[in-house]
Structures are given as structure tokens and as C-alpha cells.
Amino acid sequence: MTTTTGDRVVETTFGPVRGVDDGRVSSWKGVRYAAPPVGALRFRAPQPPERWTEVADASRYGPACPQPVFPNMPLDLGAPQGEDCLRLNIWASSGTQPGDRKPVMVWLHGGAYVLGSGSQVFYDGRRLVAGGDVIVVTLNYRLGALGFLDLSLLDTGRRRFDSNVGLHDVLAALRWVRDNIAAFGGDPGRVTIFGESAGAGLVTTLLAIPAAAGLFCAAIAQSSPATSVYDRKRARRVAASLLDKLGIAESEAQRLAEVPDAAILSASQQVFDEVPVRHPGTLAFVPIVDGELLHDYPVKVAQDGRSHPVPLIIGTNKHEAALFRLMRSRLMPITPHAITSVFSQIAAEQPDLQLPTPEEIGSAYSHSRLRRRALSMSIATDVGFRMPSVWLAEGHSAVAPVYLYRFDYATPLLKLLLLGAAHATELPYVWGNLGAPKDPTLKLGGSKTAKAVSKRMRTRWTNFAAWSTPAGPAGEPDWRPYRQNDRACLLINATDTVAQDVDGKIRAAWGSQMVGFR
């Protein structure tokens, strides 16, 4: 690593990159980890980039993956959009040197597998690395149809398609980290992957992918939709629907390589909107069990004791579904009718699956004294996020330490809006970016308490990354691991507590048979 005033030049396996240093933090942005996935590489697994010899500018974010615009989900991506999006960003404290071998945290952003980027304002890594304890990496992966449309069954002699290309992107980025992060002061043997929502879904899926072995030694999954992984039958229906909207016959699928990305985005947005209406509780674009990269459903892999034996922090927010109600989003079945439809479809598709009876569900929530609509919100939270996380924790705890949490804290504004600890509200606490320009949650006060909650979360997350090694955790977070005898769970609030079996009643109602919920 060469340092000049304000510059940090690092030699990577593909060529040198120049970042910037402001006296506290060094950063390298928009670093290419794969070739542009365009033309013949569209809908294909990522390929290594061509090597460069001139020093590449790494002072600005690279393009975000093209994505639809949802008026009820506005996002500042922090960068223009473009298909040449397979880039990553690195943060380290100033003065970090190659021999330091600091633990590395690799972030996978959320966004229902169709939205987001590693350059969003919440994911600025300055606060996480300011203490000098970790290196932080954020990355872009292909989204929506570009990343999770399965066309592999439509291979022709003229065109080949790969499945799960978005997952392949993440694996390529992790291989880049393995091969290059030491030059930035990181330890390739101490890599923790962490993510939220769809990003957490990628984390829990990677735990089940054989090709991911050795690429990370610990994982953190925040609000993972761990059961939103489907089979090829569903994926085929989505592909057929998108091709139909583009006016392309399946026998002519090779034409997709030349279709403008604007047309693909328009068609994929229609499909994305239609799928949860026709099949409540499901998403259009998700990882699939393709038998090649992913051999089985992640929760089933965990419950069979076959997940990668790495320490895991996993948890959810107390009021996940409240965000989807606020956005009037159909991504979650938050009405009584939608929830009834979910169960009807599961029963029709999987007649051997033992579903809880209405009486069992009613008993599980009788203690909460909720009105019918609020009850539906709680059920949606549990079916969509909480129970999949608990199921995965139960299985994974047999092969590695698991630390379960629930984020309960809400600022006065979020309480007033009836959001509470809604989906994604923990993000500024993990990243230490409370009060950032895009974060209005402190408008009605609560700053002192919120910042104390954030400091505790950042400390726990970074300590976990520092403690974890390929041989297991060298230390232990400050709450007990999840075990069958007490099922410890950290409740994160103004004052944190560790409770036993907080999910007992809902776990008893849902059981473990519902791992088939998809």
C-alpha cells in the first residue's frame, strides 16, 4: 500500500486502485470485482475482469444495478444506475497497513432482491471502522430479473443461461475479498458476512451453498426471509411471465441479451407486482434450488445439520410487518384475507405439510389481546421473518454457536407513526448513521437513548467479527447462545435484556413442519 497526501494506492490481483484518506478513514469505492455483465455475459455467472495496469480511480461509487422505481419505496442509491455494476467498496481506519490483518465485515444490502445498492447512505462504513477494529466491505450484486430470473431451462445451442447469477455475484465478490483484502489490512481468514432483509436472505442461503465453504467464518442475518427460496417450477412460471410481457417466445429466449435494460425493468416490475397478488407471501425474484449451486432449501439444510459450521447472529425486529402496512406494499400478507390465501395455497401445493389449525394459531396469540388487523400483522411478521429465523437458529445451533436477538427499540416518532420496531429500522443503529440526511427517526427526540442503543449494537457486531475465527469463536458475545434448554434471546431496547424462550407460544403453534412454507 502506497500512501500520499489524501491518496491510498493498493495493488489488487486485477490492477492498482487509488482510494482517498481524510485523516480518519481510508476508503476505496467502485472497485471492480468482475467483468461487466453485459452482452454475452448478461444472465451468465460473473467472469473475472480484464487486468488493468494504470491506477484506477476508486474515489467514487460505481454504478448501482438497474432497478425499477417504486413510488412507495423511494431509495437514494448513492450512484447512477448501470449494468456494469459488479463493484465493491472498502473502508478502513487511517493508517491501516497490509500486515494488520484486521477482521473483515462484508455487507449484503437488502431490497426484496430487486432494489438497493452498496452505496446507499445508510451503508457508509465510516462509523463502523472509526474505532480501527474492522475493515468493512459493501458490494453490488445483480438484482431482479438481471440477477434472479431463472432461464437455465431455456438453454439453446445459440445461447446459454445460468441460474442464481445474483448469488454467483456475491460468491465472486467473496472470492475477491479472500484474494485481495490482505493488501487493505484485512484478514482473509476472518471474514464475517452480514446483511438485512434480502441481504440476510443471501446470508442464510450462503450457509447452505457448498461453493461458499471457506469464504467466511461467521455470519449475521438481520430479518432474513430464510424460507423465500423456491423451486424451479415457480421460477419457470416467473420466467414465462416476463418473456410474455416482452413478447418473446421461450424458443427465442436468446433475444434477451439484446433487449434494452429499460424494457427488462418495465416487464420485471409488472411481474414483481403481480406475483404477491396471485400468490400472497411470495416474491417474484429470489434464489432458487437449482441442484447446481444450491442443492436444497436453506432452512432444511440447517435443520438437517448440513449448514456451514460458522458462528451466527440471527434475529428480527419486533414489528417487521408495520413497514409494509405503511408503504401499502403487497410484499407481505398483512390482511386477514391475504393470510387466509397463503394458508390455502400452501395446503393445495403441499398437502402433506402439517399446518397449524386456526385454534392453534388463536391460542398462540391469545395473550397479546390484539385486534383482528393487528393480529394479522403479528402473524405476518412471524411467518415472514421471525419463525424462519427461529427454525434456522434451531438447526444451525447443532453445528455452531447461534446468538438469537430481537430488536424492539423505537424512537418517539416511530411510535407515533405506529411503526415501532418495523422492518429495516435497526439499520442506522448497526451502521451508526442515526440522524443522517435520509434518517428522520430522531425528529421528535430520543437521540441520547438511540445513540446508546446504536453504540451497543455496533460494539456487539464488530466484537463478534473480531472474535470469530475459522476454528470457531475465540470469545463470546455478551449474551448466551441459543440452546434447546433455555433458547436465550437478546431483546434490544432502551435497556437490553436476555430472555428465555420468547417465541415459545408461536413456536408451539407453528411447529417445525412449516419449514415448507414458501
Short mmCIF file of C-alpha atoms in Angstrom, two decimals, residues 321 332-333 339 343 361-362 365 370 372-387 510:
data_model
loop_
_atom_site.label_atom_id
_atom_site.label_comp_id
_atom_site.label_asym_id
_atom_site.label_seq_id
_atom_site.Cartn_x
_atom_site.Cartn_y
_atom_site.Cartn_z
CA ALA A 321 -44.80 -6.04 9.06
CA MET A 332 -46.21 -9.31 2.87
CA PRO A 333 -49.67 -10.82 3.54
CA ILE A 339 -53.09 -14.63 5.27
CA PHE A 343 -52.56 -20.98 4.03
CA ILE A 361 -52.92 -20.02 15.93
CA GLY A 362 -55.53 -18.30 18.06
CA TYR A 365 -51.63 -15.10 20.11
CA LEU A 370 -54.72 -7.79 19.62
CA ARG A 372 -58.05 -8.67 14.18
CA ARG A 373 -55.93 -6.45 11.90
CA ALA A 374 -53.12 -6.14 14.45
CA LEU A 375 -53.25 -9.91 14.91
CA SER A 376 -52.77 -10.33 11.16
CA MET A 377 -49.73 -8.04 11.33
CA SER A 378 -48.20 -10.17 14.08
CA ILE A 379 -48.87 -13.36 12.13
CA ALA A 380 -47.31 -11.82 9.00
CA THR A 381 -44.20 -10.82 10.97
CA ASP A 382 -43.84 -14.30 12.41
CA VAL A 383 -44.48 -16.26 9.21
CA GLY A 384 -42.39 -13.96 7.01
CA PHE A 385 -39.39 -13.33 9.25
CA ARG A 386 -39.46 -14.48 12.87
CA MET A 387 -40.26 -18.15 12.54
CA TRP A 510 -46.15 -23.16 14.04
#
